[in-house]
Amino acid sequence: MSSTTYPFTALVGQDDLRLALLLNAVSPRVGGVLVRGEKGTAKSTAVRALAALLPAVAVVPGCRFSCDPGEPDTGCPDGPHETGAGGQRPARMVELPVGASEDRLVGALDMERALAEGVKSFEPGLLADAHRGILYVDEVNLLHDHLVDVLLDAAAMGASYVEREGVSVRHAARFLLVGTMNPEEGELRPQLLDRFGLTVEVSASREPEQRVEVVRRRLAFDDDPVGFAARWAGEEDVLRDRVTAARALLPRVRLGDGALRQIAATCAAFEVDGMRADIVMARTATALAAWAGREDVLAEDVRQAALLALPHRRRRNPFDAPGIDEDRLDETLEQFADPGEPDGGRDPDPDSDPDRDPDPDGGGDGPGPGGPGGGGGLPPQDRPDVPGTPDAPLEDAVSGAPEAGDGGRPSGGGQQRAVTAGEPFRTKPLTVPGTGDGAAGRRSRARAEHGRTTGARRPRGGLGPLHLAATIRAAAPHQGTRGRRGPGLVVRRDDLRQSVREGRESNLVLFVVDASGSMAARQRMGAVKGAVLSLLLDAYQRRDKVGLITFRGREAELVLPPTSSVDAAAARLGLLPTGGRTPLAAGLLKAHDVLRVERMRDPSRRPLLVVVTDGRATGGPEPVALASRAAGLHASDGTASVVVDCESGPVRLGLANRLAGELGGVVVTLDGLRAEAIAGVVKDVRTAGDSRRAA
């Protein structure tokens, strides 16, 4: 397979993406780019193509940490280095795999040599490789939490620290962080989300001619990568020279008080948290001016900077879609415009400059990322994340879902229109009994690489976290027979002990929601949806996978297969209609099938079954007996379960309590789900699990 990279200038469309990447090439201090979008939209292709446009990096010869010869790192593990001339190498793009280990990311210390010889033998990791280059994380939203923590620390301090039992190594780690993600697979942690300077939404073009051109160029590249790249070499050189020229101009760009006031007013108007947004906007506006060949920042630069830097910083909860109201943005910019600039500092006619290159990247695909107006935000009617569009994930689906009319009477066929979810509330977590071995998360107890140390064991394969005390205890009795003469401890491989740690894992939370006529009263279903939405919010925070099954009429439906995209589950919940009979057995049997398949796919991820129902069973022949047998299947599998009792009214039949008993789980009322009332639920779930194991 050829290693030739697809040319950046051959990309078709995706103006926002190209512009955001080029601005970071001009000014790495902008802070990187997060690219959100559906699969197959050239996200990874664009990022990999960017590295070829970056200027070469001056490095100290032989330094594994890419120290700058003009200003070497005084604490470099390969140092000290003398200031002076050095060599050059191409800028690197280092890819961080989602499943990488922490040692692969930060580097590894040879603890055996450190203990026996007192030598800091350090093997650099990906952070060292990415220093002064690009660190690229594909599917960054699926990155394990412990790796996210390391990235956050390195991004904040500009350095990586590796510490093992008192032995530490530090090296510089300043890099351009670029991540891509498909929102359908789950959202990003807010702390890491804020670390990305810019964000762009990408989607495939709906224009046939543009799609034809994408396919034509891709096929041509696959048939002859070298020849295709050669045909675009001229355009690549032009764009590379422009990046170099913009970098040289950047220190001379003036960010006046008027532009600063607009930046501050915009961030205040959109109520973003903290001051990072203001700083990123200022750096982005400055880079935009340099990219346009100007020495002054104009209002049009501030506007473009806001469209790139603010959308992902306006989310107030995980189910909010990123976006920005452009009309409000324009009003704010106009209100705080510098009266000394014509038309508020904005270019009244972007096409009036005869020297302006309308397509500096040579792509020939309409407005490119070259001019200050290149890229821009998509108009609201074209954004996939704006309410009122078919792809709006939550505003239309939950908050703005149509309510049942005529007092909630069925609209036909025993089915009602979707009811608006009640206000979500804070819950305490439900946990799976016992100790698992699943993926890192924040719900149930698990044996993990990170967490509280509970013991020690011999290493299996490579040495993990060293248990120093246990290692010394293992080596101490043999010092005489090993001929120890000096103060150093004679340590051999068999003496090493690895820490056994207990942390938290993520689980598969499978919701089985009763959408039958008995649940169809408007206020009641709204409360039920609000409760499930609250549990989904908790699942997001616990890093769980979620699935959603609904049952009504004659059958159950897997509305959302198990996924990490909790906001997708919230959207499906908002559109959920109600009505018809109550096929409880069908819902439980569907859940059993789903969990059986998931156990084969991911046997280490333990499930938690959450059944939301009033306990009635009216669908099919012998509905009560069949539901009881279906519940017994889950009990025999040892599946941890919780029944959320939705029964209301002065007369209660207690059917949900009986169902919980048949499942071997616990029952909690809707009101009992609230944080102030749920304190005993976790204990009850654990007690139920202990009882099943004892039986």
XYZ file of C-alpha atoms in Angstrom:
695
model
C 0.000 0.000 0.000
C 1.320 3.442 -0.926
C 2.269 5.870 1.853
C 1.496 8.895 -0.330
C -0.811 11.336 1.473
C -3.887 12.722 -0.250
C -3.166 16.391 -1.135
C -4.813 19.003 1.055
C -5.620 21.190 -1.937
C -7.448 18.312 -3.638
C -10.112 18.214 -0.953
C -13.558 19.086 -2.276
C -15.679 21.491 -0.236
C -15.434 21.325 3.593
C -14.472 25.003 3.738
C -14.831 25.342 7.522
C -12.657 22.307 8.125
C -9.896 23.466 5.804
C -9.936 26.976 7.243
C -9.753 25.796 10.868
C -6.815 23.517 10.101
C -4.951 26.205 8.179
C -5.429 28.741 10.975
C -3.786 26.317 13.389
C -0.964 25.842 10.909
C -0.475 29.621 10.899
C -0.781 29.949 14.691
C -0.458 26.718 16.697
C -1.376 28.706 19.818
C -4.985 28.773 18.577
C -5.270 25.449 20.364
C -6.173 22.749 17.871
C -9.336 21.611 16.151
C -12.170 19.249 16.996
C -13.870 17.926 13.862
C -17.388 16.620 14.427
C -19.340 14.866 11.731
C -20.756 11.779 10.181
C -18.526 9.013 8.913
C -17.094 9.263 5.402
C -16.676 13.043 5.309
C -12.873 13.237 4.821
C -12.166 14.215 8.432
C -9.107 11.995 8.798
C -7.956 12.652 5.222
C -7.866 16.407 5.823
C -5.963 16.115 9.092
C -3.318 13.816 7.635
C -2.908 16.117 4.643
C -2.266 19.120 6.905
C 1.091 17.820 8.158
C 2.578 18.120 4.666
C 1.854 21.870 4.688
C 3.656 22.620 7.960
C 7.157 24.155 7.815
C 10.130 21.993 8.751
C 11.154 21.923 12.415
C 14.675 22.830 13.606
C 15.858 20.220 16.142
C 18.923 19.345 18.187
C 20.656 16.423 16.438
C 20.147 13.165 18.300
C 17.569 14.555 20.748
C 14.606 12.177 21.057
C 12.424 15.027 22.351
C 12.769 17.446 19.398
C 14.390 20.259 21.368
C 14.735 23.596 19.582
C 18.477 24.313 19.091
C 17.816 28.022 19.552
C 16.082 27.477 22.903
C 16.718 23.941 24.180
C 14.746 22.558 27.098
C 16.916 22.787 30.199
C 15.177 19.745 31.702
C 15.344 17.526 28.617
C 16.124 13.893 29.552
C 18.613 13.779 26.636
C 20.193 17.071 27.689
C 21.742 19.322 28.564
C 22.032 20.786 25.067
C 24.193 23.682 23.983
C 22.510 26.560 22.171
C 23.496 26.640 18.533
C 22.767 25.448 15.052
C 20.904 22.204 14.582
C 19.370 20.089 11.902
C 15.874 20.074 10.426
C 13.196 17.453 10.002
C 9.649 17.528 8.571
C 6.819 18.347 10.954
C 5.309 15.187 12.415
C 1.748 14.034 12.714
C 1.558 11.458 15.501
C -1.593 9.384 15.768
C -2.869 8.286 19.185
C -4.851 5.044 18.916
C -7.999 4.921 21.040
C -6.859 1.704 22.685
C -3.306 2.851 23.501
C -1.858 2.226 26.944
C -0.751 5.046 29.219
C 2.897 3.929 28.880
C 2.570 4.184 25.093
C 1.298 7.747 25.436
C 3.644 9.217 28.065
C 6.585 6.821 27.849
C 7.880 4.165 30.208
C 10.515 3.936 32.924
C 12.571 0.781 33.356
C 11.832 0.237 37.043
C 14.132 -2.768 37.318
C 17.165 -0.660 36.348
C 15.943 2.259 38.437
C 15.833 0.104 41.590
C 18.969 -1.944 40.975
C 21.235 0.658 39.353
C 19.637 4.018 40.143
C 19.502 4.793 36.413
C 16.612 6.673 34.813
C 16.162 4.584 31.699
C 13.266 6.233 29.865
C 11.626 5.209 26.598
C 9.758 8.222 25.114
C 6.081 7.911 24.255
C 3.748 9.514 21.745
C 3.701 12.860 23.588
C 7.451 13.172 23.018
C 7.054 12.259 19.354
C 4.310 14.875 18.917
C 6.257 17.734 20.540
C 6.254 20.728 18.132
C 3.991 18.795 15.758
C 0.442 17.429 15.518
C -1.129 14.919 17.891
C -4.085 13.385 16.092
C -6.774 11.380 17.863
C -9.329 9.707 15.624
C -12.605 8.929 17.447
C -11.407 11.102 20.331
C -14.776 10.721 22.081
C -14.013 7.012 22.584
C -10.664 7.677 24.288
C -10.364 6.098 27.743
C -10.705 8.462 30.682
C -7.187 7.867 32.034
C -5.711 8.885 28.656
C -7.956 11.943 28.571
C -6.582 12.958 31.973
C -3.012 12.674 30.680
C -3.840 14.771 27.610
C -5.484 17.435 29.770
C -2.413 17.681 31.997
C 0.002 17.859 29.068
C -2.105 20.434 27.214
C -2.365 22.623 30.323
C 1.329 22.477 31.332
C 3.048 22.028 27.985
C 4.998 19.155 29.500
C 4.651 15.463 30.280
C 5.527 14.014 33.675
C 6.162 10.302 34.209
C 6.373 9.284 37.853
C 6.801 5.789 39.266
C 7.380 5.284 42.987
C 9.518 8.402 43.470
C 11.348 8.147 40.142
C 10.246 10.881 37.749
C 11.035 12.161 34.274
C 9.802 15.390 32.693
C 9.993 16.563 29.096
C 8.372 19.303 27.014
C 5.165 18.336 25.180
C 3.650 21.194 23.216
C 1.590 19.984 20.317
C -1.310 20.867 18.065
C -4.205 18.686 19.245
C -6.561 17.610 16.457
C -9.426 15.234 17.138
C -12.190 13.796 14.999
C -15.410 12.233 16.218
C -18.789 10.980 15.119
C -21.360 12.396 17.585
C -23.539 9.318 17.072
C -20.942 7.327 19.019
C -21.033 9.528 22.105
C -20.029 12.997 23.210
C -16.745 14.273 24.563
C -15.959 15.041 28.202
C -16.482 18.786 28.839
C -12.944 19.240 30.194
C -11.348 17.905 27.020
C -13.898 19.604 24.791
C -12.855 22.992 26.159
C -9.201 22.256 25.384
C -9.864 22.313 21.653
C -9.463 25.838 20.370
C -11.828 25.491 17.410
C -14.581 23.132 16.378
C -16.188 22.489 13.013
C -19.180 20.460 11.918
C -18.752 18.518 8.690
C -21.289 16.659 6.601
C -21.403 15.189 3.149
C -22.543 17.522 0.403
C -26.065 17.050 -0.945
C -25.071 18.561 -4.297
C -24.729 15.804 -6.935
C -21.985 17.591 -8.885
C -19.813 18.025 -5.801
C -20.319 14.396 -4.803
C -19.337 13.329 -8.314
C -16.117 15.328 -8.032
C -15.312 13.760 -4.647
C -15.675 10.263 -6.091
C -13.725 11.149 -9.255
C -10.745 12.480 -7.293
C -10.753 9.648 -4.789
C -10.762 6.999 -7.493
C -7.977 8.786 -9.322
C -5.888 8.900 -6.141
C -6.482 5.218 -5.368
C -5.476 4.206 -8.905
C -2.254 6.238 -8.943
C -1.423 7.992 -5.628
C 1.975 9.259 -6.766
C 0.714 10.606 -10.085
C -2.318 12.214 -8.454
C -0.150 13.928 -5.829
C 2.199 15.160 -8.569
C -0.696 16.847 -10.390
C -1.497 18.819 -7.226
C 2.113 19.562 -6.251
C 1.986 23.114 -7.614
C -1.106 24.030 -5.609
C 0.420 22.406 -2.523
C 3.568 24.532 -2.891
C 1.507 27.719 -3.245
C -0.505 26.934 -0.125
C 2.611 25.929 1.827
C 4.274 29.240 0.920
C 1.175 31.104 2.029
C 1.234 29.371 5.406
C 4.889 30.356 5.803
C 4.163 33.969 4.828
C 1.213 34.177 7.244
C 3.381 32.832 10.054
C 5.966 35.514 9.334
C 3.291 38.235 9.286
C 1.551 37.049 12.457
C 3.772 38.915 14.995
C 3.017 42.223 13.229
C -0.786 41.850 13.304
C -2.424 44.444 15.558
C -5.397 43.462 17.713
C -6.935 46.829 18.514
C -9.084 47.784 21.475
C -12.174 47.840 19.254
C -11.704 44.222 18.202
C -10.954 43.214 21.791
C -14.197 44.838 22.960
C -16.116 42.925 20.302
C -14.480 39.671 21.393
C -15.237 40.269 25.073
C -18.810 41.384 24.347
C -19.440 38.337 22.155
C -18.199 35.881 24.777
C -20.267 37.631 27.448
C -23.377 37.695 25.254
C -23.193 33.954 24.646
C -22.443 33.230 28.332
C -19.429 31.008 27.764
C -17.630 29.729 30.851
C -14.267 31.119 31.888
C -11.871 33.244 29.846
C -10.400 30.632 27.513
C -12.960 31.473 24.822
C -11.868 35.144 24.801
C -8.208 34.178 24.439
C -8.893 31.633 21.698
C -11.054 34.109 19.793
C -8.309 36.741 19.999
C -5.675 34.328 18.676
C -7.986 33.062 15.948
C -8.921 36.564 14.780
C -5.235 37.473 14.645
C -4.465 34.352 12.617
C -7.334 35.168 10.251
C -5.914 38.628 9.615
C -2.448 37.176 8.949
C -3.948 34.566 6.623
C -5.654 37.359 4.678
C -2.372 39.292 4.458
C -3.507 42.134 6.740
C -1.836 43.722 9.753
C -5.106 44.785 11.417
C -7.867 42.638 12.855
C -11.296 43.582 11.474
C -14.798 42.807 12.658
C -15.115 40.150 9.968
C -12.171 38.333 11.595
C -13.887 38.518 14.974
C -17.106 37.144 13.490
C -15.343 34.235 11.804
C -13.399 33.527 14.988
C -16.646 33.365 16.960
C -18.165 30.886 14.501
C -15.183 28.594 14.988
C -14.360 29.068 18.682
C -17.715 29.378 20.461
C -20.198 26.684 19.334
C -18.759 23.876 21.476
C -18.379 26.173 24.486
C -22.065 27.036 24.737
C -23.355 23.607 25.792
C -25.008 23.625 29.196
C -25.729 19.902 29.379
C -24.624 16.835 27.380
C -27.819 16.815 25.307
C -27.405 20.362 23.988
C -26.250 20.493 20.387
C -23.303 22.800 19.657
C -24.201 25.876 17.672
C -24.389 29.637 17.678
C -27.132 32.116 16.768
C -25.610 34.114 13.924
C -28.238 36.859 14.041
C -27.434 37.484 17.684
C -23.734 37.416 16.851
C -24.169 40.085 14.183
C -26.200 42.254 16.553
C -23.494 42.042 19.208
C -20.714 42.877 16.764
C -22.656 45.838 15.415
C -23.449 47.126 18.905
C -19.785 47.092 19.947
C -18.297 48.055 16.582
C -15.445 50.562 16.517
C -16.933 53.776 15.075
C -13.542 54.596 13.592
C -13.795 51.758 11.083
C -16.071 51.910 8.052
C -19.094 49.633 8.288
C -18.025 48.473 11.732
C -14.736 47.183 10.422
C -16.302 44.622 8.088
C -15.445 44.402 4.439
C -18.573 45.710 2.657
C -17.763 43.805 -0.518
C -15.466 40.785 -0.227
C -15.231 40.614 -4.019
C -14.217 44.256 -4.465
C -10.510 43.615 -3.905
C -9.017 42.685 -7.280
C -5.931 41.197 -5.564
C -7.960 38.825 -3.455
C -7.614 35.192 -4.480
C -11.085 33.659 -4.397
C -9.697 30.132 -4.244
C -6.120 30.159 -2.935
C -6.052 26.428 -2.276
C -6.457 25.656 -5.944
C -9.322 23.281 -5.323
C -11.694 24.976 -7.720
C -14.636 24.074 -5.503
C -16.193 27.396 -4.678
C -15.137 29.514 -1.692
C -11.981 28.066 -0.225
C -10.289 28.660 3.069
C -8.100 31.364 1.669
C -9.954 34.634 2.082
C -11.182 36.068 5.338
C -14.658 35.176 4.252
C -13.624 31.679 3.245
C -15.190 28.933 5.278
C -17.563 30.705 7.583
C -20.349 29.085 9.516
C -23.099 27.243 7.765
C -26.344 29.219 7.682
C -28.797 28.069 10.350
C -31.131 26.360 7.884
C -28.258 24.171 6.676
C -26.859 23.186 10.059
C -27.622 19.630 11.158
C -27.640 20.748 14.788
C -30.186 23.570 14.571
C -33.718 23.073 15.905
C -36.289 22.681 13.205
C -34.106 20.523 10.968
C -34.558 16.767 10.538
C -31.259 16.010 12.276
C -31.783 18.216 15.343
C -30.848 15.886 18.188
C -32.788 17.176 21.152
C -34.422 20.587 20.943
C -37.138 19.321 18.605
C -36.961 15.783 19.906
C -37.487 16.460 23.605
C -37.947 20.063 24.632
C -39.940 20.958 21.553
C -41.688 17.654 20.925
C -45.385 18.035 20.043
C -47.649 17.372 22.978
C -50.657 15.113 22.893
C -53.663 17.140 21.876
C -57.256 16.936 23.022
C -56.351 16.020 26.540
C -54.095 13.201 25.495
C -56.678 11.187 23.543
C -55.253 8.739 21.005
C -54.872 10.220 17.543
C -55.798 6.931 15.888
C -54.872 3.288 16.023
C -54.351 3.464 19.791
C -51.265 5.656 19.356
C -50.670 9.120 20.774
C -48.290 11.812 19.664
C -45.021 12.177 21.520
C -45.206 13.920 24.896
C -42.636 16.441 26.103
C -40.241 15.060 28.707
C -40.396 16.420 32.211
C -37.526 18.412 33.666
C -34.516 16.137 34.285
C -33.154 15.928 37.803
C -29.991 14.742 39.515
C -29.807 11.082 40.476
C -27.364 8.959 42.388
C -25.853 6.037 40.504
C -27.218 2.526 40.461
C -24.371 0.034 40.516
C -23.916 -3.564 39.470
C -23.034 -5.853 42.416
C -19.580 -7.376 42.759
C -16.289 -6.429 41.116
C -15.905 -6.450 37.360
C -13.195 -6.205 34.730
C -14.927 -3.909 32.242
C -13.812 -0.781 30.458
C -12.826 2.161 32.629
C -15.751 4.297 33.710
C -17.443 5.717 36.777
C -20.221 3.377 37.792
C -19.451 -0.036 39.329
C -16.464 -1.442 41.189
C -13.823 -3.050 38.989
C -10.228 -4.228 38.861
C -8.472 -1.462 36.953
C -5.141 0.092 36.002
C -5.980 3.233 37.958
C -7.582 3.592 41.347
C -7.088 2.504 44.956
C -4.302 -0.022 45.537
C -5.730 -3.151 47.172
C -2.826 -5.627 46.879
C 0.083 -6.905 44.815
C 0.785 -9.734 42.394
C 3.459 -10.991 40.060
C 3.368 -9.215 36.689
C 1.867 -11.018 33.735
C 3.719 -9.944 30.612
C 4.959 -6.342 30.805
C 5.343 -4.686 34.197
C 2.456 -2.426 35.115
C 2.270 -0.082 38.138
C 5.020 -1.197 40.527
C 4.156 -2.090 44.119
C 7.389 -0.909 45.733
C 6.863 -2.311 49.235
C 5.934 -5.764 47.949
C 8.936 -5.757 45.607
C 11.321 -4.905 48.437
C 9.763 -7.586 50.655
C 10.267 -10.160 47.889
C 13.903 -9.169 47.270
C 15.069 -8.580 50.870
C 15.454 -12.231 52.013
C 17.833 -13.016 49.137
C 20.369 -10.201 49.502
C 22.941 -12.385 51.258
C 22.833 -15.203 48.737
C 23.033 -12.689 45.890
C 26.292 -11.289 47.229
C 25.110 -7.806 48.096
C 28.069 -5.643 49.170
C 26.973 -2.041 48.741
C 23.943 0.083 49.647
C 22.050 -0.803 46.484
C 19.336 -3.452 46.557
C 19.952 -6.470 44.333
C 16.643 -6.874 42.480
C 15.820 -9.545 39.973
C 12.887 -9.964 37.651
C 11.201 -12.524 39.906
C 11.146 -9.981 42.758
C 9.021 -7.424 40.942
C 5.446 -7.066 42.121
C 2.679 -5.189 40.377
C -0.031 -3.219 42.162
C -3.561 -4.578 42.120
C -5.910 -1.643 41.961
C -9.625 -1.152 42.277
C -11.366 1.554 40.295
C -14.649 2.011 38.493
C -15.965 0.514 35.290
C -18.600 1.548 32.810
C -21.603 -0.695 32.274
C -24.235 -1.382 29.674
C -27.421 0.249 30.923
C -30.344 -1.204 28.974
C -33.602 0.704 29.358
C -36.864 -1.160 28.782
C -39.614 1.465 28.693
C -43.351 0.764 28.819
C -45.032 2.935 26.152
C -48.478 1.316 26.361
C -51.849 2.920 26.895
C -51.660 2.394 30.658
C -48.715 4.803 30.665
C -50.278 7.245 28.231
C -51.709 9.850 30.586
C -50.018 13.058 29.544
C -48.577 14.167 32.879
C -47.543 10.658 33.755
C -45.652 9.955 30.539
C -43.944 13.324 30.758
C -42.710 12.409 34.236
C -41.583 8.987 32.990
C -39.586 10.524 30.135
C -38.076 13.035 32.541
C -36.951 10.199 34.804
C -35.403 8.216 31.942
C -33.739 11.384 30.656
C -32.249 11.901 34.130
C -30.917 8.352 34.139
C -29.467 8.905 30.665
C -27.690 12.014 31.919
C -26.264 9.951 34.762
C -25.182 7.270 32.249
C -23.386 9.948 30.206
C -21.483 11.101 33.261
C -20.614 7.505 34.181
C -19.316 6.804 30.628
C -21.767 3.940 30.108
C -23.077 2.372 26.959
C -26.859 2.600 26.748
C -29.607 0.842 24.832
C -33.328 1.590 24.604
C -36.184 -0.876 24.138
C -39.840 0.165 24.121
C -42.926 -2.031 24.187
C -46.544 -1.262 23.361
C -49.346 -2.711 21.277
C -48.318 -6.237 20.338
C -44.530 -6.095 20.264
C -41.301 -4.658 21.595
C -38.875 -2.605 19.543
C -35.148 -2.036 19.928
C -35.301 1.714 19.403
C -31.578 2.201 19.961
C -29.029 -0.657 19.902
C -26.365 -0.420 22.643
C -24.186 2.583 21.920
C -21.983 5.173 23.598
C -24.144 7.953 22.150
C -26.321 8.801 25.123
C -27.675 11.901 23.408
C -28.972 9.694 20.583
C -30.936 7.736 23.185
C -32.350 11.005 24.527
C -33.456 12.013 21.039
C -35.205 8.667 20.430
C -36.882 8.937 23.814
C -38.271 12.352 22.961
C -39.927 11.043 19.798
C -41.439 8.034 21.563
C -45.231 7.703 20.980
C -47.500 5.833 23.384
C -50.698 3.783 23.233
C -52.056 0.267 22.918
C -51.739 -2.808 25.104
C -48.855 -3.747 27.397
C -46.718 -6.620 26.023
C -44.412 -6.710 29.050
C -43.138 -10.199 28.200
C -42.116 -9.051 24.707
C -40.084 -6.206 26.198
C -38.283 -8.502 28.641
C -37.618 -11.146 25.978
C -36.240 -8.520 23.595
C -33.962 -7.310 26.404
C -32.789 -10.862 27.022
C -31.864 -11.278 23.348
C -30.018 -7.955 23.271
C -28.029 -8.761 26.415
C -27.169 -12.241 25.117
C -25.645 -10.754 21.962
C -23.818 -8.039 23.905
C -22.295 -10.612 26.263
C -20.748 -12.334 23.253
C -19.491 -9.046 21.806
C -18.101 -7.619 25.049
C -18.092 -10.234 27.824
C -16.282 -7.980 30.305
C -18.944 -5.243 30.240
C -21.561 -6.028 32.853
C -25.190 -5.041 32.183
C -27.708 -3.173 34.301
C -31.350 -3.664 33.257
C -33.659 -0.735 34.016
C -37.339 -1.547 33.431
C -39.630 1.485 33.483
C -43.238 0.306 33.858
C -46.281 0.126 36.110
C -45.996 -3.660 36.051
C -49.160 -4.376 34.059
C -49.078 -7.124 31.406
C -51.989 -7.222 28.966
C -50.578 -8.114 25.561
C -50.732 -11.608 24.027
C -51.949 -14.932 25.440
C -51.397 -15.510 29.166
C -49.537 -12.208 29.452
C -48.882 -12.373 33.207
C -47.466 -15.905 33.199
C -45.350 -15.222 30.116
C -43.950 -12.023 31.672
C -43.064 -13.971 34.820
C -41.159 -16.586 32.816
C -39.338 -13.878 30.825
C -38.301 -12.179 34.066
C -36.990 -15.518 35.321
C -34.594 -15.702 32.362
C -32.906 -12.489 33.501
C -32.783 -13.717 37.099
C -31.149 -16.996 36.053
C -28.507 -15.054 34.080
C -27.679 -12.999 37.181
C -28.474 -9.702 35.441
C -28.591 -6.780 37.876
C -31.943 -5.049 37.468
C -33.981 -2.140 38.726
C -37.716 -1.678 38.178
C -38.861 1.958 38.136
C -42.464 1.806 39.379
C -44.619 4.240 37.394
C -47.919 3.290 39.029
C -49.890 6.282 40.277
C -53.191 7.001 41.943
C -54.696 6.225 45.358
C -55.110 2.501 44.605
C -51.854 0.636 43.861
C -51.709 -2.967 42.724
C -48.021 -3.472 43.515
C -47.357 -5.191 40.194
C -43.956 -3.534 39.781
C -42.864 -4.934 43.153
C -43.794 -8.423 42.016
C -41.887 -7.950 38.742
C -38.786 -6.796 40.634
C -38.959 -9.932 42.766
C -39.175 -12.162 39.696
C -36.200 -10.355 38.152
C -34.217 -10.706 41.354
C -33.796 -6.940 41.426
C -35.115 -3.951 43.325
C -37.954 -1.524 42.777
C -37.916 2.241 43.106
C -40.668 4.773 42.495
C -40.338 7.738 40.164
C -39.967 10.053 43.140
C -37.427 7.669 44.665
C -35.096 8.223 41.714
C -34.296 11.730 42.847
C -30.934 12.218 44.506
C -32.405 13.188 47.852
C -34.559 10.046 47.944
C -32.384 7.416 46.295
C -29.800 6.847 49.007
C -31.007 3.329 49.782
C -31.354 2.132 46.204
C -27.669 1.352 45.640
C -27.604 -0.667 48.834
C -30.752 -2.512 47.781
C -29.267 -3.393 44.371
C -26.142 -4.783 46.028
C -28.211 -6.716 48.585
C -30.300 -8.251 45.804
C -27.127 -9.308 43.993
C -25.669 -10.852 47.150
C -28.924 -12.758 47.718
C -28.817 -14.184 44.178
C -25.236 -15.375 44.636
C -26.065 -16.942 48.002
C -29.030 -18.782 46.469
